[in-house]
């Protein structure tokens, strides 16, 4: 069965050219010409990969990606005329699997598509992290508490994931900053405290089960009781 690709691109001539090349290579292709339509199709359909332009009408590619990642782990390759490091980092941090700058050679795009699809096919079984009534599906970027879905931002998800991966071990604010925000983060260590409060509000307080504990003078730890 042919793999299906969703192409979200507002330049119709480029979209048509890419579609023809993809169909020639044996892929099934659906197109959308604005971000809102692209997001709706990405969430309602079953696609093996999404090619997503950043500069889109109605909803930007970055916003489409952020919303898509709340529900789907479909591989996404960003297409854009921008080639600055900040734009690339922003796209990758938001959950993109790859990034290609216009104008691009179709051979390079096809190679990147093949690589992303191989990675998807070779992906291991879903990674689940648990603590008490909380379950995190790392691959699907989903969190449930007492079987109820919990919506987290990417930073909240990353912080919770790091705490879960080190369940039972106390992590200092500095360790969490380095691991979750990055060693070159410019800001205050109280950023950790702010996001811990966000997590506690959405998890501990909302569901009446204390998971995130403070060890005074040291840091934070997840314990199941």
Coordinates of N, CA and C in Angstrom, one line a residue, residues 20-167:
X20 N 3.4 16.3 -8.2 CA 3.7 15.4 -9.4 C 4.9 14.6 -9.1
X21 N 6.0 15.1 -8.5 CA 7.2 14.4 -8.3 C 6.9 13.3 -7.2
X22 N 6.1 13.6 -6.2 CA 5.8 12.6 -5.2 C 5.0 11.4 -5.8
X23 N 4.0 11.8 -6.6 CA 3.2 10.7 -7.2 C 4.0 9.9 -8.2
X24 N 5.0 10.5 -8.9 CA 5.9 9.7 -9.8 C 6.7 8.7 -9.0
X25 N 7.0 9.1 -7.7 CA 7.8 8.2 -6.8 C 6.9 7.1 -6.2
X26 N 5.6 7.2 -6.4 CA 4.7 6.2 -5.9 C 3.9 6.6 -4.6
X27 N 4.1 7.8 -4.2 CA 3.3 8.3 -3.0 C 1.9 8.7 -3.3
X28 N 1.0 8.6 -2.4 CA -0.3 9.2 -2.5 C -0.2 10.6 -1.8
X29 N -0.8 11.6 -2.4 CA -0.6 13.0 -2.0 C -2.0 13.6 -1.8
X30 N -2.1 14.3 -0.7 CA -3.2 15.3 -0.5 C -2.6 16.7 -0.2
X31 N -3.3 17.7 -0.7 CA -2.8 19.0 -0.6 C -3.8 19.9 0.3
X32 N -3.2 20.9 0.9 CA -3.9 22.0 1.6 C -3.2 23.3 1.3
X33 N -3.9 24.4 1.2 CA -3.2 25.6 0.8 C -3.2 26.7 1.9
X34 N -3.7 26.3 3.1 CA -3.7 27.2 4.2 C -3.5 26.4 5.5
X35 N -3.0 27.1 6.5 CA -2.7 26.4 7.8 C -3.9 25.7 8.4
X36 N -5.0 26.4 8.5 CA -6.2 25.9 9.2 C -6.7 24.6 8.5
X37 N -6.8 24.6 7.2 CA -7.2 23.4 6.5 C -6.2 22.3 6.6
X38 N -4.9 22.7 6.6 CA -3.9 21.7 6.7 C -4.0 21.0 8.1
X39 N -4.2 21.8 9.1 CA -4.3 21.2 10.5 C -5.5 20.3 10.6
X40 N -6.6 20.7 10.0 CA -7.9 19.9 10.1 C -7.6 18.5 9.4
X41 N -7.0 18.6 8.2 CA -6.7 17.3 7.5 C -5.7 16.4 8.2
X42 N -4.7 17.1 8.8 CA -3.7 16.3 9.5 C -4.2 15.6 10.7
X43 N -5.2 16.2 11.3 CA -5.8 15.6 12.5 C -6.9 14.6 12.2
X44 N -7.6 14.8 11.1 CA -8.7 13.9 10.7 C -8.3 12.7 9.8
X45 N -7.2 12.9 9.1 CA -6.7 11.8 8.2 C -5.7 10.9 8.8
X46 N -5.2 10.0 8.0 CA -4.2 9.0 8.4 C -3.0 9.2 7.4
X47 N -2.0 10.0 7.8 CA -0.9 10.3 6.9 C 0.4 9.7 7.5
X48 N 1.2 9.3 6.5 CA 2.5 8.7 6.9 C 3.6 9.9 7.2
X49 N 3.3 11.0 6.6 CA 4.2 12.2 6.7 C 3.5 13.4 6.3
X50 N 3.9 14.6 6.9 CA 3.4 15.9 6.5 C 4.5 16.8 6.0
X51 N 4.4 17.4 4.9 CA 5.3 18.4 4.4 C 4.6 19.7 4.7
X52 N 5.2 20.6 5.5 CA 4.5 21.7 6.1 C 5.3 23.0 5.9
X53 N 4.7 23.9 5.1 CA 5.3 25.2 4.9 C 5.2 26.1 6.2
X54 N 6.1 26.9 6.4 CA 6.0 27.8 7.6 C 5.1 29.0 7.4
X55 N 5.3 29.7 6.3 CA 4.6 30.9 6.0 C 3.3 30.5 5.3
X56 N 2.2 30.4 6.1 CA 0.9 30.0 5.6 C -0.2 31.0 6.0
X57 N -1.2 31.2 5.1 CA -2.3 32.0 5.5 C -3.2 31.3 6.6
X58 N -3.9 32.1 7.4 CA -4.9 31.7 8.4 C -4.2 31.1 9.6
X59 N -3.2 30.2 9.5 CA -2.6 29.7 10.6 C -1.1 29.4 10.2
X60 N -0.1 29.9 10.9 CA 1.2 29.7 10.5 C 1.6 28.2 10.6
X61 N 2.7 27.8 9.9 CA 3.1 26.4 9.9 C 3.6 26.1 11.3
X62 N 4.2 27.0 12.1 CA 4.7 26.7 13.4 C 3.5 26.4 14.3
X63 N 2.4 27.2 14.2 CA 1.2 26.9 15.0 C 0.6 25.6 14.6
X64 N 0.5 25.3 13.3 CA 0.0 24.0 12.9 C 0.8 22.9 13.6
X65 N 2.1 23.0 13.5 CA 3.0 22.0 14.1 C 2.7 21.8 15.6
X66 N 2.6 23.0 16.3 CA 2.4 22.9 17.8 C 1.1 22.2 18.1
X67 N 0.0 22.5 17.4 CA -1.3 21.9 17.6 C -1.3 20.5 17.2
X68 N -0.6 20.2 16.1 CA -0.6 18.8 15.7 C 0.1 17.9 16.7
X69 N 1.2 18.4 17.3 CA 2.0 17.6 18.2 C 1.3 17.3 19.5
X70 N 0.2 18.0 19.8 CA -0.6 17.7 21.0 C -1.3 16.4 20.8
X71 N -1.5 16.0 19.6 CA -2.4 14.8 19.3 C -1.7 13.7 18.5
X72 N -0.8 14.1 17.6 CA -0.2 13.2 16.7 C 1.3 13.2 16.7
X73 N 2.0 12.1 16.4 CA 3.4 12.0 16.2 C 3.8 11.8 14.8
X74 N 2.9 12.1 13.9 CA 3.2 12.0 12.4 C 4.5 12.7 12.1
X75 N 5.4 12.1 11.3 CA 6.7 12.8 10.9 C 6.3 14.1 10.1
X76 N 7.0 15.2 10.5 CA 6.8 16.5 9.8 C 8.1 17.0 9.3
X77 N 8.1 17.4 8.0 CA 9.3 18.1 7.4 C 8.8 19.5 7.1
X78 N 9.5 20.5 7.6 CA 9.2 21.9 7.4 C 9.8 22.4 6.1
X79 N 9.0 23.1 5.3 CA 9.4 23.7 4.1 C 9.3 25.2 4.3
X80 N 10.4 25.9 4.0 CA 10.4 27.4 4.2 C 11.5 28.1 3.5
X81 N 11.2 29.4 3.2 CA 12.2 30.2 2.5 C 13.2 30.8 3.6
X82 N 12.9 30.6 4.8 CA 13.8 31.1 5.9 C 14.9 30.1 6.1
X83 N 16.1 30.5 6.4 CA 17.2 29.6 6.7 C 18.0 30.0 7.9
X84 N 17.4 30.9 8.7 CA 18.2 31.3 9.9 C 18.2 30.2 11.0
X85 N 19.2 30.2 11.8 CA 19.4 29.2 12.8 C 18.2 29.2 13.8
X86 N 17.7 30.5 14.1 CA 16.6 30.6 15.1 C 15.4 29.9 14.5
X87 N 15.1 30.1 13.2 CA 13.9 29.5 12.7 C 14.0 28.0 12.7
X88 N 15.2 27.5 12.4 CA 15.4 26.0 12.3 C 15.2 25.4 13.7
X89 N 15.9 26.1 14.7 CA 15.8 25.6 16.1 C 14.3 25.7 16.6
X90 N 13.6 26.7 16.2 CA 12.2 26.9 16.7 C 11.4 25.7 16.1
X91 N 11.6 25.4 14.8 CA 10.8 24.4 14.2 C 11.1 23.0 14.8
X92 N 12.4 22.7 15.0 CA 12.8 21.4 15.6 C 12.4 21.3 17.0
X93 N 12.5 22.4 17.8 CA 12.0 22.4 19.2 C 10.5 22.2 19.3
X94 N 9.8 22.6 18.3 CA 8.3 22.5 18.3 C 7.9 21.1 17.9
X95 N 8.8 20.3 17.4 CA 8.5 18.9 17.1 C 8.7 18.5 15.7
X96 N 9.3 19.3 14.8 CA 9.5 18.9 13.5 C 10.6 17.9 13.4
X97 N 10.5 17.0 12.5 CA 11.5 15.9 12.3 C 12.6 16.3 11.4
X98 N 12.4 17.3 10.5 CA 13.4 17.7 9.6 C 13.0 19.1 9.0
X99 N 13.9 19.7 8.3 CA 13.7 21.1 7.9 C 14.5 21.3 6.5
X100 N 13.8 21.8 5.5 CA 14.5 22.0 4.2 C 14.1 23.4 3.7
X101 N 15.1 24.1 3.2 CA 15.0 25.5 2.8 C 14.7 25.6 1.3
X102 N 13.7 26.5 1.0 CA 13.5 26.8 -0.4 C 14.5 27.7 -0.9
X103 N 14.9 27.7 -2.2 CA 14.5 26.6 -3.2 C 15.3 25.3 -2.9
X104 N 14.7 24.2 -3.1 CA 15.4 22.9 -2.8 C 15.4 22.1 -4.0
X105 N 16.3 21.2 -4.1 CA 16.3 20.2 -5.2 C 15.4 19.1 -4.8
X106 N 14.5 18.6 -5.7 CA 13.6 17.6 -5.4 C 14.2 16.3 -5.0
X107 N 15.4 16.1 -5.4 CA 16.1 14.9 -5.0 C 16.5 14.9 -3.5
X108 N 16.8 16.1 -3.0 CA 17.1 16.3 -1.6 C 15.8 16.1 -0.8
X109 N 14.7 16.7 -1.3 CA 13.4 16.5 -0.6 C 13.1 15.0 -0.5
X110 N 13.2 14.3 -1.6 CA 12.8 12.9 -1.6 C 13.7 12.1 -0.7
X111 N 15.0 12.4 -0.6 CA 15.9 11.7 0.3 C 15.5 12.0 1.7
X112 N 15.1 13.2 2.1 CA 14.7 13.5 3.4 C 13.4 12.8 3.8
X113 N 12.5 12.7 2.8 CA 11.2 12.0 3.0 C 11.5 10.5 3.3
X114 N 12.4 9.9 2.5 CA 12.7 8.5 2.7 C 13.3 8.3 4.1
X115 N 14.2 9.2 4.5 CA 14.9 9.1 5.8 C 13.8 9.2 6.9
X116 N 12.9 10.1 6.8 CA 11.9 10.3 7.9 C 11.0 9.1 8.0
X117 N 10.6 8.5 6.8 CA 9.7 7.3 6.8 C 10.5 6.1 7.3
X118 N 11.8 6.0 7.0 CA 12.5 4.8 7.5 C 12.6 4.9 9.1
X119 N 12.8 6.1 9.6 CA 12.9 6.3 11.0 C 11.6 5.9 11.7
X120 N 10.5 6.3 11.0 CA 9.2 6.0 11.5 C 8.9 4.5 11.5
X121 N 9.3 3.8 10.4 CA 9.1 2.4 10.3 C 10.0 1.6 11.4
X122 N 11.2 2.2 11.6 CA 12.1 1.5 12.5 C 11.9 1.9 14.0
X123 N 10.9 2.8 14.2 CA 10.7 3.2 15.6 C 10.3 2.1 16.5
X124 N 10.9 2.1 17.7 CA 10.5 1.0 18.7 C 9.1 1.1 19.2
X125 N 8.7 0.1 19.9 CA 7.4 0.2 20.5 C 7.2 1.5 21.4
X126 N 6.0 1.9 21.5 CA 5.8 3.2 22.2 C 6.4 3.2 23.6
X127 N 7.0 4.3 24.0 CA 7.6 4.4 25.3 C 6.6 5.0 26.3
X128 N 6.4 4.3 27.3 CA 5.5 4.7 28.4 C 6.2 5.0 29.7
X129 N 6.0 6.1 30.3 CA 6.5 6.4 31.6 C 5.3 6.6 32.6
X130 N 5.5 6.0 33.7 CA 4.3 6.0 34.7 C 4.8 6.4 36.1
X131 N 3.8 6.9 36.8 CA 4.0 7.2 38.2 C 2.6 7.3 38.9
X132 N 2.3 6.3 39.7 CA 0.9 6.3 40.3 C -0.1 6.2 39.2
X133 N -1.1 7.1 39.2 CA -2.2 7.1 38.2 C -1.8 7.9 36.9
X134 N -0.5 8.4 36.8 CA -0.1 9.2 35.7 C 0.6 8.3 34.7
X135 N 0.3 8.5 33.4 CA 0.9 7.7 32.3 C 1.3 8.8 31.2
X136 N 2.6 8.7 30.8 CA 3.0 9.5 29.7 C 3.4 8.6 28.5
X137 N 2.8 8.9 27.4 CA 3.2 8.2 26.1 C 4.1 9.2 25.4
X138 N 5.4 8.8 25.5 CA 6.5 9.8 25.0 C 6.3 9.9 23.5
X139 N 6.1 8.8 22.8 CA 6.0 8.9 21.3 C 4.8 9.7 20.8
X140 N 3.7 9.5 21.5 CA 2.5 10.3 21.0 C 2.4 11.6 21.7
X141 N 3.3 11.9 22.6 CA 3.3 13.2 23.3 C 1.9 13.4 24.0
X142 N 1.5 12.3 24.7 CA 0.3 12.4 25.5 C 0.5 12.0 26.9
X143 N -0.3 12.7 27.8 CA -0.3 12.4 29.2 C -1.7 12.2 29.7
X144 N -1.9 11.2 30.5 CA -3.2 11.0 31.2 C -3.0 10.8 32.7
X145 N -4.0 11.3 33.4 CA -4.0 11.2 34.9 C -5.3 10.6 35.3
X146 N -5.3 9.4 35.9 CA -6.5 8.7 36.3 C -7.3 8.5 35.0
X147 N -6.6 8.1 33.9 CA -7.2 7.8 32.6 C -7.9 9.0 32.0
X148 N -7.6 10.2 32.5 CA -8.1 11.5 31.9 C -7.0 12.2 31.2
X149 N -7.2 12.6 29.9 CA -6.1 13.4 29.2 C -5.8 14.7 29.9
X150 N -4.5 15.0 29.9 CA -4.0 16.2 30.5 C -3.2 17.0 29.4
X151 N -3.6 18.2 29.1 CA -3.0 19.0 28.0 C -1.8 19.8 28.6
X152 N -0.6 19.5 28.1 CA 0.6 20.2 28.6 C 1.3 20.9 27.4
X153 N 1.9 22.0 27.7 CA 2.8 22.7 26.7 C 4.0 21.8 26.5
X154 N 4.8 22.2 25.5 CA 6.0 21.4 25.2 C 7.0 21.4 26.4
X155 N 7.1 22.6 27.0 CA 8.1 22.7 28.1 C 7.6 22.0 29.3
X156 N 6.3 22.1 29.6 CA 5.8 21.3 30.7 C 5.9 19.8 30.5
X157 N 5.7 19.4 29.2 CA 5.9 17.9 28.9 C 7.3 17.5 29.1
X158 N 8.2 18.3 28.6 CA 9.7 18.0 28.7 C 10.1 17.9 30.1
X159 N 9.7 18.9 30.9 CA 10.0 18.9 32.4 C 9.5 17.6 33.1
X160 N 8.2 17.3 32.8 CA 7.6 16.2 33.4 C 8.3 14.9 33.0
X161 N 8.6 14.8 31.7 CA 9.3 13.6 31.2 C 10.6 13.4 31.9
X162 N 11.4 14.5 32.1 CA 12.7 14.4 32.8 C 12.5 13.9 34.2
X163 N 11.5 14.5 34.9 CA 11.2 14.0 36.2 C 10.8 12.6 36.3
X164 N 10.0 12.1 35.3 CA 9.6 10.7 35.3 C 10.7 9.8 35.0
X165 N 11.6 10.2 34.1 CA 12.7 9.4 33.7 C 13.7 9.2 34.9
X166 N 13.6 10.1 35.9 CA 14.4 10.1 37.1 C 13.6 9.9 38.3
X167 N 12.5 9.2 38.2 CA 11.5 9.0 39.3 C 12.3 8.5 40.5

